Amino acid sequence: SNTTSVVVNNSNGATVTATITSANCGATNGTVTATGTGGATPYQYSINGITFQSSNVFINLAANKYTVTIKDANNCSNTTSVVVNNSNGATVTATLTNANCGVTNGTITATGTGGATPYQYSINGTTFQSSNVFINLAANNYTVTIKDASGCTNTTVIGIATNGAVTVNAGNDFTICEGTSKQIAAVSNATIFSWSPTAGLSNPSILNPVASPVTSTTYFLTVTSGLCSNTDTLIVFVNPSPVANAGSDARICFGKDIQLIGNGGSVYQWSPSTYLSNTNISNPVIVSPPAGSLIYYLNVTDANGCKALKNDTVLITVLSPVKVFAGSDTSIVINQPLQLNAIDINNTGFTNYTWSPSFGLNNPGIKNPVTILNRDIVYTVTVQSSDNCEGKDDIKIKVFLGPEIYVPNAFTPNNDGLNDILKPTLAGIKELKYFSIYNRFGQLVFSTSKADTGWDGFFKGVPQNTAAFVWIAEAVDYKGNILNRKGTAILLR
């Protein structure tokens, strides 16, 4: 046997070092540059241990601690840690002097700390100056910016007020109905007040006037205290009022109802309530109004709760009743011609006549038809006026054999409304000459030539006792003949 010695060496791979460039102004603009030595090239680099790159430079880094890893061609790796710092630049604070009312004399003094000097200052973010004092400023809010030598910027906000400033709040916008008013709830610490425009305001020189504009209006309130003044606005919206419409005037016939037709709103109120079915609807009915003139007033409220500024009226004329007289009940004999006659009692002026039934009539459509009858009948005449109002009346006609004079054989004058009067019933008689009554002593106790007049049982103011009385009568029939009749009648008590 023979021997020899060998040495197996170990490669530790590449090692890495790193240099940094710090981020500044709070931005992600730091860099890390890695440098590898030893091991087997080519190298790869990573700062998160996962993603590797061939470049040894890492850019756009935020301030943080990073672990730089190098991996050589044999996949041997090594690490080193670095810290990327950050320069936040200068910070700024500011003090102020308030402006006087109406004068731009406020000042701001800025103070910078940190960062790289020299500093520059701005209050508009655009124009910078080396001086840290800003003068001749109006009351307002300002953003003070500092920029250091590295270009880093920082800001602070400061507000310049007005010495002795007045506050004003004209109040919340509100809505009213046309014709109504509301007090304005403005608030201010001033002593002098001026509203414009003045139209619709109870007093434009006080803080809380009452507003009643006709149309929607934007009001401006300017308040003043010393040299200080301020302005605010208020809108008063005006909903137009609805217009009530009670409908057209109308004429109706007596005894008829009529419906009113109102419109213009959502809620209705009629007055007076007399004869109305309901005063709170648009179309109430006037029920059974009397003859004459009726005036109704209507007010309406719309969906916004606004009421009409004035009522509307409607005139309802209820015509007088149409009254017609068909004639007094009468008696005739069979086949005796009788002329009927409808009388216009109130001189209404009839335009149409209708008699019914038409039995026995020569013309049922005229004022004065002629009838010839062989039986009892009741005629009804219906008339119409030019306003189409109707009236009716009846006439009873009894038909007898005759011509004749009929007299009851007894009567009872006791004031009970039945058979209290002894009088003749004339059938076919044109004229009653006389109707006379005698007692048993031959004394004339009653006499008349009027067919509708009779004896009430009194003689010389004294009621007569039960007894038999004699009557005699003479008349002329419708043909001109003389009729003489007599008989007895008993008075019953």
CSV table of C-alpha atoms in Angstrom, one decimal:
chain,number,residue,atom,x,y,z
A,1,SER,CA,0.0,0.0,0.0
A,2,ASN,CA,0.9,3.6,-0.5
A,3,THR,CA,-0.9,6.8,0.7
A,4,THR,CA,-1.2,10.5,-0.3
A,5,SER,CA,-2.8,13.5,1.4
A,6,VAL,CA,-5.4,15.9,-0.1
A,7,VAL,CA,-7.3,18.9,1.3
A,8,VAL,CA,-11.0,19.5,0.6
A,9,ASN,CA,-11.6,23.3,0.9
A,10,ASN,CA,-15.0,25.0,1.6
A,11,SER,CA,-16.4,28.0,-0.3
A,12,ASN,CA,-18.3,30.3,2.0
A,13,GLY,CA,-20.0,32.1,-1.0
A,14,ALA,CA,-20.0,35.8,-1.6
A,15,THR,CA,-20.4,38.4,1.1
A,16,VAL,CA,-22.2,41.7,0.8
A,17,THR,CA,-21.9,45.3,2.1
A,18,ALA,CA,-24.3,48.2,1.5
A,19,THR,CA,-24.3,51.9,1.3
A,20,ILE,CA,-27.5,54.1,1.6
A,21,THR,CA,-28.9,57.5,0.5
A,22,SER,CA,-31.5,58.6,3.0
A,23,ALA,CA,-35.0,59.6,2.0
A,24,ASN,CA,-35.9,63.2,2.6
A,25,CYS,CA,-39.0,65.4,3.0
A,26,GLY,CA,-41.0,62.3,4.1
A,27,ALA,CA,-40.9,61.0,0.5
A,28,THR,CA,-40.0,57.4,-0.7
A,29,ASN,CA,-36.8,58.5,-2.4
A,30,GLY,CA,-34.1,56.7,-0.5
A,31,THR,CA,-31.6,54.3,-2.1
A,32,VAL,CA,-29.5,51.2,-1.1
A,33,THR,CA,-26.4,50.2,-3.1
A,34,ALA,CA,-25.1,46.6,-2.5
A,35,THR,CA,-21.5,45.5,-3.1
A,36,GLY,CA,-20.6,41.7,-3.3
A,37,THR,CA,-17.2,40.0,-2.8
A,38,GLY,CA,-16.0,36.5,-3.0
A,39,GLY,CA,-18.1,33.5,-4.0
A,40,ALA,CA,-18.9,32.7,-7.6
A,41,THR,CA,-20.2,35.4,-9.9
A,42,PRO,CA,-22.6,36.5,-11.2
A,43,TYR,CA,-24.4,37.8,-8.1
A,44,GLN,CA,-28.1,38.5,-7.5
A,45,TYR,CA,-29.5,40.9,-4.9
A,46,SER,CA,-32.7,41.2,-2.8
A,47,ILE,CA,-33.9,43.5,0.0
A,48,ASN,CA,-36.9,41.4,1.0
A,49,GLY,CA,-35.4,37.9,0.7
A,50,ILE,CA,-37.9,36.8,-1.9
A,51,THR,CA,-37.5,38.9,-5.1
A,52,PHE,CA,-33.9,39.0,-6.5
A,53,GLN,CA,-32.5,41.2,-9.2
A,54,SER,CA,-29.1,41.4,-11.0
A,55,SER,CA,-28.8,45.1,-10.3
A,56,ASN,CA,-27.2,46.0,-7.0
A,57,VAL,CA,-29.1,49.3,-6.6
A,58,PHE,CA,-32.5,49.7,-5.0
A,59,ILE,CA,-34.3,53.0,-5.4
A,60,ASN,CA,-37.5,54.8,-4.3
A,61,LEU,CA,-37.3,53.5,-0.8
A,62,ALA,CA,-39.1,54.8,2.2
A,63,ALA,CA,-37.4,55.3,5.5
A,64,ASN,CA,-37.1,51.8,7.1
A,65,LYS,CA,-34.7,49.0,8.1
A,66,TYR,CA,-33.8,46.7,5.2
A,67,THR,CA,-32.0,43.3,5.0
A,68,VAL,CA,-29.8,43.1,1.9
A,69,THR,CA,-29.3,39.5,0.6
A,70,ILE,CA,-26.6,38.5,-2.0
A,71,LYS,CA,-26.8,35.1,-3.8
A,72,ASP,CA,-23.8,33.9,-5.9
A,73,ALA,CA,-23.7,31.5,-8.8
A,74,ASN,CA,-23.5,28.5,-6.4
A,75,ASN,CA,-26.7,29.8,-4.6
A,76,CYS,CA,-24.7,30.6,-1.6
A,77,SER,CA,-26.2,33.6,0.1
A,78,ASN,CA,-25.2,36.2,2.7
A,79,THR,CA,-27.0,39.2,4.3
A,80,THR,CA,-26.3,42.5,5.8
A,81,SER,CA,-28.7,45.0,7.4
A,82,VAL,CA,-29.0,48.7,6.6
A,83,VAL,CA,-31.3,51.5,7.8
A,84,VAL,CA,-32.7,54.1,5.3
A,85,ASN,CA,-33.2,57.3,7.3
A,86,ASN,CA,-35.6,60.2,6.4
A,87,SER,CA,-35.2,63.9,6.7
A,88,ASN,CA,-38.7,65.5,7.4
A,89,GLY,CA,-37.6,68.9,6.5
A,90,ALA,CA,-38.4,72.1,8.5
A,91,THR,CA,-41.7,72.6,10.4
A,92,VAL,CA,-43.4,75.9,10.8
A,93,THR,CA,-45.5,77.7,13.5
A,94,ALA,CA,-47.1,81.1,13.1
A,95,THR,CA,-48.4,84.0,15.2
A,96,LEU,CA,-50.7,86.8,14.1
A,97,THR,CA,-52.1,90.3,14.7
A,98,ASN,CA,-55.8,90.6,13.8
A,99,ALA,CA,-57.0,93.2,11.3
A,100,ASN,CA,-59.2,96.1,12.2
A,101,CYS,CA,-62.8,96.4,10.6
A,102,GLY,CA,-62.6,97.6,7.1
A,103,VAL,CA,-58.8,97.7,7.1
A,104,THR,CA,-56.3,95.1,5.7
A,105,ASN,CA,-53.7,95.6,8.4
A,106,GLY,CA,-53.4,92.1,9.9
A,107,THR,CA,-49.9,90.4,10.2
A,108,ILE,CA,-48.5,86.8,10.3
A,109,THR,CA,-45.1,86.0,11.7
A,110,ALA,CA,-43.8,82.5,10.7
A,111,THR,CA,-41.2,80.5,12.7
A,112,GLY,CA,-39.3,77.5,11.2
A,113,THR,CA,-37.5,74.7,13.0
A,114,GLY,CA,-35.6,71.7,11.7
A,115,GLY,CA,-34.7,70.9,8.2
A,116,ALA,CA,-31.9,72.5,6.2
A,117,THR,CA,-31.6,76.3,6.3
A,118,PRO,CA,-32.1,78.8,4.8
A,119,TYR,CA,-35.9,78.8,4.9
A,120,GLN,CA,-38.4,80.4,2.5
A,121,TYR,CA,-42.0,81.2,3.4
A,122,SER,CA,-45.3,81.6,1.6
A,123,ILE,CA,-49.0,82.2,2.5
A,124,ASN,CA,-50.4,81.3,-0.9
A,125,GLY,CA,-48.3,78.2,-1.7
A,126,THR,CA,-46.9,79.8,-4.8
A,127,THR,CA,-45.0,82.9,-4.0
A,128,PHE,CA,-42.1,82.4,-1.5
A,129,GLN,CA,-40.1,85.0,0.3
A,130,SER,CA,-37.1,84.8,2.7
A,131,SER,CA,-38.8,87.1,5.2
A,132,ASN,CA,-40.9,85.3,7.8
A,133,VAL,CA,-43.3,88.3,8.3
A,134,PHE,CA,-46.4,88.9,6.1
A,135,ILE,CA,-48.2,92.3,6.5
A,136,ASN,CA,-51.3,94.2,5.2
A,137,LEU,CA,-53.5,91.1,5.5
A,138,ALA,CA,-57.3,91.1,5.5
A,139,ALA,CA,-59.3,89.0,7.9
A,140,ASN,CA,-59.2,85.4,6.5
A,141,ASN,CA,-57.8,81.9,6.9
A,142,TYR,CA,-54.3,81.5,5.6
A,143,THR,CA,-52.1,78.4,4.9
A,144,VAL,CA,-48.5,79.3,5.9
A,145,THR,CA,-45.9,77.2,4.0
A,146,ILE,CA,-42.2,76.7,4.9
A,147,LYS,CA,-39.6,75.3,2.4
A,148,ASP,CA,-36.2,74.4,3.6
A,149,ALA,CA,-32.9,74.3,1.6
A,150,SER,CA,-33.6,70.6,0.7
A,151,GLY,CA,-36.9,71.6,-0.9
A,152,CYS,CA,-38.9,70.0,1.9
A,153,THR,CA,-42.2,71.8,2.7
A,154,ASN,CA,-44.5,71.9,5.7
A,155,THR,CA,-47.7,73.9,6.4
A,156,THR,CA,-49.8,75.3,9.2
A,157,VAL,CA,-53.2,77.0,9.0
A,158,ILE,CA,-53.9,80.2,10.9
A,159,GLY,CA,-56.9,82.6,10.7
A,160,ILE,CA,-56.8,86.3,11.0
A,161,ALA,CA,-60.0,87.7,12.7
A,162,THR,CA,-61.4,91.2,12.8
A,163,ASN,CA,-61.0,93.2,15.9
A,164,GLY,CA,-64.5,94.1,17.2
A,165,ALA,CA,-66.1,91.9,14.5
A,166,VAL,CA,-69.9,91.5,14.3
A,167,THR,CA,-71.7,88.3,13.7
A,168,VAL,CA,-74.9,87.8,11.8
A,169,ASN,CA,-77.3,85.0,11.0
A,170,ALA,CA,-80.4,86.0,9.0
A,171,GLY,CA,-82.1,82.8,10.0
A,172,ASN,CA,-83.2,79.7,8.2
A,173,ASP,CA,-85.1,80.1,4.9
A,174,PHE,CA,-88.9,79.6,5.4
A,175,THR,CA,-92.1,79.3,3.5
A,176,ILE,CA,-95.4,81.2,4.0
A,177,CYS,CA,-98.7,81.4,2.3
A,178,GLU,CA,-99.6,84.4,0.3
A,179,GLY,CA,-101.4,86.9,2.5
A,180,THR,CA,-99.9,85.6,5.7
A,181,SER,CA,-96.8,86.7,7.7
A,182,LYS,CA,-94.0,85.3,9.9
A,183,GLN,CA,-91.4,86.9,12.1
A,184,ILE,CA,-87.8,86.5,11.0
A,185,ALA,CA,-85.6,84.8,13.6
A,186,ALA,CA,-82.3,86.6,12.8
A,187,VAL,CA,-79.4,86.6,15.3
A,188,SER,CA,-76.6,89.2,15.6
A,189,ASN,CA,-74.4,91.0,18.2
A,190,ALA,CA,-74.6,94.3,16.2
A,191,THR,CA,-76.5,97.4,17.1
A,192,ILE,CA,-77.6,98.7,13.7
A,193,PHE,CA,-79.6,96.6,11.3
A,194,SER,CA,-80.7,97.2,7.7
A,195,TRP,CA,-82.8,94.8,5.6
A,196,SER,CA,-83.2,95.1,1.8
A,197,PRO,CA,-85.4,95.1,-0.1
A,198,THR,CA,-87.8,96.6,2.3
A,199,ALA,CA,-91.0,95.4,0.6
A,200,GLY,CA,-93.0,93.1,2.7
A,201,LEU,CA,-91.2,93.9,6.0
A,202,SER,CA,-92.9,95.4,9.0
A,203,ASN,CA,-89.7,97.4,9.9
A,204,PRO,CA,-86.5,97.0,7.8
A,205,SER,CA,-84.4,98.7,10.6
A,206,ILE,CA,-84.9,96.1,13.3
A,207,LEU,CA,-83.3,92.6,13.7
A,208,ASN,CA,-86.5,90.6,13.7
A,209,PRO,CA,-89.1,92.2,11.5
A,210,VAL,CA,-92.3,90.5,10.4
A,211,ALA,CA,-92.2,89.3,6.8
A,212,SER,CA,-95.2,89.2,4.5
A,213,PRO,CA,-94.0,89.5,0.9
A,214,VAL,CA,-96.4,88.9,-2.0
A,215,THR,CA,-93.9,86.8,-3.9
A,216,SER,CA,-90.8,84.8,-3.0
A,217,THR,CA,-88.1,87.2,-2.0
A,218,THR,CA,-84.4,87.1,-1.1
A,219,TYR,CA,-83.7,89.5,1.8
A,220,PHE,CA,-80.2,90.8,2.7
A,221,LEU,CA,-79.4,91.7,6.3
A,222,THR,CA,-76.5,94.1,6.9
A,223,VAL,CA,-75.5,94.6,10.5
A,224,THR,CA,-73.1,97.3,11.8
A,225,SER,CA,-71.3,97.9,15.1
A,226,GLY,CA,-68.9,100.8,15.0
A,227,LEU,CA,-66.7,100.4,11.9
A,228,CYS,CA,-67.5,96.7,11.6
A,229,SER,CA,-70.3,95.3,9.4
A,230,ASN,CA,-71.4,92.0,8.1
A,231,THR,CA,-74.1,90.6,5.8
A,232,ASP,CA,-76.2,87.5,5.5
A,233,THR,CA,-79.2,86.4,3.3
A,234,LEU,CA,-82.6,84.9,3.9
A,235,ILE,CA,-85.1,83.6,1.4
A,236,VAL,CA,-88.8,83.8,2.1
A,237,PHE,CA,-90.7,81.5,-0.2
A,238,VAL,CA,-94.3,82.4,-0.9
A,239,ASN,CA,-96.9,79.8,-1.9
A,240,PRO,CA,-99.6,81.6,-3.9
A,241,SER,CA,-103.1,81.4,-2.3
A,242,PRO,CA,-105.8,79.3,-4.0
A,243,VAL,CA,-108.7,81.0,-5.7
A,244,ALA,CA,-112.2,79.9,-4.5
A,245,ASN,CA,-114.8,79.2,-7.2
A,246,ALA,CA,-118.3,78.7,-5.9
A,247,GLY,CA,-119.8,78.0,-9.4
A,248,SER,CA,-122.3,79.9,-11.5
A,249,ASP,CA,-125.5,81.6,-10.1
A,250,ALA,CA,-128.6,79.4,-10.7
A,251,ARG,CA,-132.4,79.5,-10.7
A,252,ILE,CA,-134.4,76.5,-9.5
A,253,CYS,CA,-138.0,75.7,-9.1
A,254,PHE,CA,-139.6,75.7,-5.7
A,255,GLY,CA,-139.5,72.3,-4.1
A,256,LYS,CA,-136.4,71.2,-5.9
A,257,ASP,CA,-132.9,70.5,-4.5
A,258,ILE,CA,-129.7,71.8,-6.2
A,259,GLN,CA,-126.1,70.7,-6.0
A,260,LEU,CA,-123.4,73.4,-5.6
A,261,ILE,CA,-120.2,72.9,-7.6
A,262,GLY,CA,-117.2,74.4,-5.9
A,263,ASN,CA,-113.6,74.1,-6.8
A,264,GLY,CA,-110.1,75.6,-6.3
A,265,GLY,CA,-108.8,73.8,-3.2
A,266,SER,CA,-108.4,70.6,-1.2
A,267,VAL,CA,-110.4,71.7,1.8
A,268,TYR,CA,-113.8,73.5,1.4
A,269,GLN,CA,-115.8,75.6,3.8
A,270,TRP,CA,-119.3,76.8,2.8
A,271,SER,CA,-121.4,79.3,4.8
A,272,PRO,CA,-124.1,79.8,5.9
A,273,SER,CA,-124.9,76.2,6.7
A,274,THR,CA,-128.7,76.7,6.2
A,275,TYR,CA,-130.2,74.0,4.0
A,276,LEU,CA,-126.8,72.6,3.0
A,277,SER,CA,-126.3,68.8,3.3
A,278,ASN,CA,-122.6,69.3,4.2
A,279,THR,CA,-120.5,72.5,4.6
A,280,ASN,CA,-117.1,70.8,4.3
A,281,ILE,CA,-117.3,69.3,0.8
A,282,SER,CA,-116.9,70.8,-2.7
A,283,ASN,CA,-120.4,69.9,-3.9
A,284,PRO,CA,-123.0,70.0,-1.1
A,285,VAL,CA,-126.7,69.8,-1.9
A,286,ILE,CA,-129.2,72.6,-1.0
A,287,VAL,CA,-132.1,70.6,0.4
A,288,SER,CA,-135.7,72.0,0.1
A,289,PRO,CA,-134.8,75.7,0.1
A,290,PRO,CA,-137.7,78.2,0.4
A,291,ALA,CA,-138.7,80.6,-2.3
A,292,GLY,CA,-136.4,83.6,-2.5
A,293,SER,CA,-132.7,84.4,-3.0
A,294,LEU,CA,-130.0,82.6,-1.2
A,295,ILE,CA,-126.3,83.6,-1.2
A,296,TYR,CA,-123.6,81.1,-0.2
A,297,TYR,CA,-119.9,81.9,0.4
A,298,LEU,CA,-117.1,79.5,-0.3
A,299,ASN,CA,-113.5,79.6,1.1
A,300,VAL,CA,-110.9,76.9,0.1
A,301,THR,CA,-107.6,75.7,1.5
A,302,ASP,CA,-105.0,74.1,-0.8
A,303,ALA,CA,-102.7,71.1,-0.3
A,304,ASN,CA,-100.0,73.5,1.1
A,305,GLY,CA,-102.4,74.7,3.8
A,306,CYS,CA,-102.9,78.1,2.2
A,307,LYS,CA,-106.3,79.7,2.3
A,308,ALA,CA,-108.0,81.7,-0.4
A,309,LEU,CA,-107.5,85.5,0.2
A,310,LYS,CA,-111.3,86.1,-0.3
A,311,ASN,CA,-114.5,84.1,-0.5
A,312,ASP,CA,-116.4,83.5,-3.7
A,313,THR,CA,-120.2,83.8,-3.7
A,314,VAL,CA,-123.0,82.0,-5.6
A,315,LEU,CA,-126.6,83.3,-5.8
A,316,ILE,CA,-129.3,80.7,-5.9
A,317,THR,CA,-132.8,82.0,-6.8
A,318,VAL,CA,-135.6,79.8,-5.7
A,319,LEU,CA,-138.6,80.7,-7.9
A,320,SER,CA,-142.0,81.1,-6.3
A,321,PRO,CA,-144.3,78.0,-6.3
A,322,VAL,CA,-146.2,77.5,-9.5
A,323,LYS,CA,-149.8,77.7,-8.3
A,324,VAL,CA,-152.7,76.8,-10.6
A,325,PHE,CA,-156.4,76.6,-9.8
A,326,ALA,CA,-158.3,74.0,-11.8
A,327,GLY,CA,-161.6,75.4,-10.6
A,328,SER,CA,-164.0,74.6,-7.8
A,329,ASP,CA,-165.5,71.1,-7.6
A,330,THR,CA,-168.8,71.1,-9.4
A,331,SER,CA,-171.7,69.1,-10.6
A,332,ILE,CA,-173.2,68.7,-14.0
A,333,VAL,CA,-175.7,66.5,-15.7
A,334,ILE,CA,-175.0,63.8,-18.2
A,335,ASN,CA,-173.8,65.2,-21.5
A,336,GLN,CA,-173.8,68.8,-20.3
A,337,PRO,CA,-170.9,70.6,-21.8
A,338,LEU,CA,-168.6,72.1,-19.2
A,339,GLN,CA,-165.7,74.4,-19.9
A,340,LEU,CA,-162.7,74.0,-17.7
A,341,ASN,CA,-160.3,76.9,-17.0
A,342,ALA,CA,-156.8,76.7,-15.4
A,343,ILE,CA,-156.1,79.9,-13.5
A,344,ASP,CA,-152.5,81.3,-13.0
A,345,ILE,CA,-152.8,82.4,-9.4
A,346,ASN,CA,-149.4,84.1,-9.1
A,347,ASN,CA,-149.3,85.4,-12.8
A,348,THR,CA,-146.3,83.1,-13.3
A,349,GLY,CA,-146.9,82.8,-17.0
A,350,PHE,CA,-147.6,79.2,-18.1
A,351,THR,CA,-146.2,77.9,-21.3
A,352,ASN,CA,-147.7,74.4,-21.2
A,353,TYR,CA,-151.0,72.8,-20.0
A,354,THR,CA,-151.8,69.1,-19.6
A,355,TRP,CA,-155.2,67.8,-18.4
A,356,SER,CA,-155.5,64.2,-17.4
A,357,PRO,CA,-157.2,61.9,-17.9
A,358,SER,CA,-158.1,63.0,-21.4
A,359,PHE,CA,-161.5,61.3,-21.2
A,360,GLY,CA,-164.3,63.6,-22.3
A,361,LEU,CA,-162.0,66.5,-23.2
A,362,ASN,CA,-162.0,68.2,-26.6
A,363,ASN,CA,-158.3,69.1,-26.1
A,364,PRO,CA,-156.2,68.1,-23.0
A,365,GLY,CA,-153.3,70.4,-24.0
A,366,ILE,CA,-154.9,73.8,-23.7
A,367,LYS,CA,-155.8,76.1,-20.8
A,368,ASN,CA,-159.6,75.8,-21.1
A,369,PRO,CA,-160.8,72.6,-22.7
A,370,VAL,CA,-164.5,71.6,-22.8
A,371,THR,CA,-165.6,68.3,-21.4
A,372,ILE,CA,-168.8,66.3,-21.9
A,373,LEU,CA,-169.2,63.5,-19.3
A,374,ASN,CA,-171.5,60.6,-18.5
A,375,ARG,CA,-169.8,59.7,-15.2
A,376,ASP,CA,-168.0,61.2,-12.2
A,377,ILE,CA,-164.4,62.2,-12.8
A,378,VAL,CA,-161.4,64.0,-11.2
A,379,TYR,CA,-159.3,66.0,-13.6
A,380,THR,CA,-155.7,67.0,-12.8
A,381,VAL,CA,-154.2,69.9,-14.7
A,382,THR,CA,-150.3,70.1,-14.8
A,383,VAL,CA,-148.8,73.4,-15.9
A,384,GLN,CA,-145.2,74.4,-16.7
A,385,SER,CA,-143.6,77.9,-16.6
A,386,SER,CA,-140.9,79.3,-18.8
A,387,ASP,CA,-138.4,78.0,-16.2
A,388,ASN,CA,-139.8,74.5,-16.6
A,389,CYS,CA,-141.3,74.6,-13.1
A,390,GLU,CA,-144.5,72.6,-12.6
A,391,GLY,CA,-147.7,73.1,-10.7
A,392,LYS,CA,-150.8,70.9,-10.3
A,393,ASP,CA,-154.4,71.1,-9.1
A,394,ASP,CA,-157.5,68.9,-9.2
A,395,ILE,CA,-161.2,69.4,-9.9
A,396,LYS,CA,-163.9,66.9,-9.0
A,397,ILE,CA,-166.9,66.7,-11.2
A,398,LYS,CA,-170.0,64.8,-10.2
A,399,VAL,CA,-172.4,63.8,-13.0
A,400,PHE,CA,-176.1,63.6,-12.2
A,401,LEU,CA,-179.3,62.8,-14.1
A,402,GLY,CA,-180.9,66.1,-14.7
A,403,PRO,CA,-180.9,69.1,-14.9
A,404,GLU,CA,-182.0,68.9,-11.2
A,405,ILE,CA,-181.8,70.5,-7.7
A,406,TYR,CA,-180.7,68.0,-5.1
A,407,VAL,CA,-181.2,68.8,-1.4
A,408,PRO,CA,-180.4,66.4,1.5
A,409,ASN,CA,-183.4,65.2,3.6
A,410,ALA,CA,-181.5,65.8,6.9
A,411,PHE,CA,-178.5,67.7,8.3
A,412,THR,CA,-176.7,68.0,11.7
A,413,PRO,CA,-175.4,71.5,12.5
A,414,ASN,CA,-173.2,70.5,15.4
A,415,ASN,CA,-169.9,71.9,14.0
A,416,ASP,CA,-168.2,68.5,13.5
A,417,GLY,CA,-167.5,69.3,9.9
A,418,LEU,CA,-170.0,66.8,8.6
A,419,ASN,CA,-173.4,67.8,7.2
A,420,ASP,CA,-173.4,71.0,9.2
A,421,ILE,CA,-174.9,73.1,6.4
A,422,LEU,CA,-178.1,72.5,4.5
A,423,LYS,CA,-177.6,73.6,0.9
A,424,PRO,CA,-178.7,72.5,-2.6
A,425,THR,CA,-176.5,70.6,-5.0
A,426,LEU,CA,-177.2,71.9,-8.5
A,427,ALA,CA,-176.9,69.6,-11.5
A,428,GLY,CA,-177.1,71.2,-14.9
A,429,ILE,CA,-178.1,74.5,-13.4
A,430,LYS,CA,-177.0,77.8,-14.8
A,431,GLU,CA,-178.5,80.1,-12.2
A,432,LEU,CA,-180.1,79.6,-8.8
A,433,LYS,CA,-183.0,82.0,-8.4
A,434,TYR,CA,-183.6,81.2,-4.8
A,435,PHE,CA,-183.3,78.5,-2.1
A,436,SER,CA,-185.6,79.2,0.8
A,437,ILE,CA,-186.3,77.3,4.1
A,438,TYR,CA,-189.4,77.6,6.3
A,439,ASN,CA,-190.3,76.3,9.7
A,440,ARG,CA,-193.5,74.6,10.6
A,441,PHE,CA,-195.1,77.9,11.5
A,442,GLY,CA,-194.5,79.2,8.0
A,443,GLN,CA,-191.7,81.6,9.0
A,444,LEU,CA,-188.8,82.1,6.5
A,445,VAL,CA,-185.7,81.1,8.4
A,446,PHE,CA,-183.2,81.2,5.5
A,447,SER,CA,-183.0,82.3,1.8
A,448,THR,CA,-180.2,82.6,-0.7
A,449,SER,CA,-179.5,82.8,-4.4
A,450,LYS,CA,-175.9,81.6,-4.1
A,451,ALA,CA,-175.4,77.9,-4.8
A,452,ASP,CA,-172.5,77.5,-2.5
A,453,THR,CA,-174.3,79.0,0.6
A,454,GLY,CA,-176.5,77.1,3.0
A,455,TRP,CA,-178.4,77.3,6.3
A,456,ASP,CA,-176.4,76.6,9.5
A,457,GLY,CA,-179.5,75.8,11.7
A,458,PHE,CA,-179.7,79.3,13.4
A,459,PHE,CA,-182.8,81.6,13.2
A,460,LYS,CA,-182.4,85.2,14.5
A,461,GLY,CA,-179.2,84.0,16.2
A,462,VAL,CA,-180.9,81.2,18.0
A,463,PRO,CA,-180.0,77.5,17.2
A,464,GLN,CA,-183.2,75.7,16.2
A,465,ASN,CA,-184.3,72.5,17.8
A,466,THR,CA,-184.8,69.2,16.1
A,467,ALA,CA,-187.7,69.6,13.7
A,468,ALA,CA,-188.7,69.2,10.1
A,469,PHE,CA,-188.3,72.2,7.7
A,470,VAL,CA,-189.7,72.9,4.3
A,471,TRP,CA,-187.5,74.2,1.4
A,472,ILE,CA,-188.5,75.5,-2.0
A,473,ALA,CA,-186.1,76.4,-4.8
A,474,GLU,CA,-186.2,77.8,-8.3
A,475,ALA,CA,-183.4,77.7,-10.9
A,476,VAL,CA,-182.5,78.1,-14.6
A,477,ASP,CA,-180.9,75.1,-16.2
A,478,TYR,CA,-178.0,75.3,-18.7
A,479,LYS,CA,-180.6,75.2,-21.5
A,480,GLY,CA,-182.5,78.1,-20.1
A,481,ASN,CA,-185.5,76.2,-18.7
A,482,ILE,CA,-187.0,77.1,-15.3
A,483,LEU,CA,-187.0,74.4,-12.6
A,484,ASN,CA,-189.1,74.6,-9.4
A,485,ARG,CA,-188.6,72.2,-6.6
A,486,LYS,CA,-189.6,71.7,-3.0
A,487,GLY,CA,-189.1,69.2,-0.2
A,488,THR,CA,-188.5,68.7,3.5
A,489,ALA,CA,-185.4,68.3,5.6
A,490,ILE,CA,-185.0,67.3,9.2
A,491,LEU,CA,-182.6,69.3,11.5
A,492,LEU,CA,-181.1,66.8,13.9
A,493,ARG,CA,-179.4,67.8,17.2
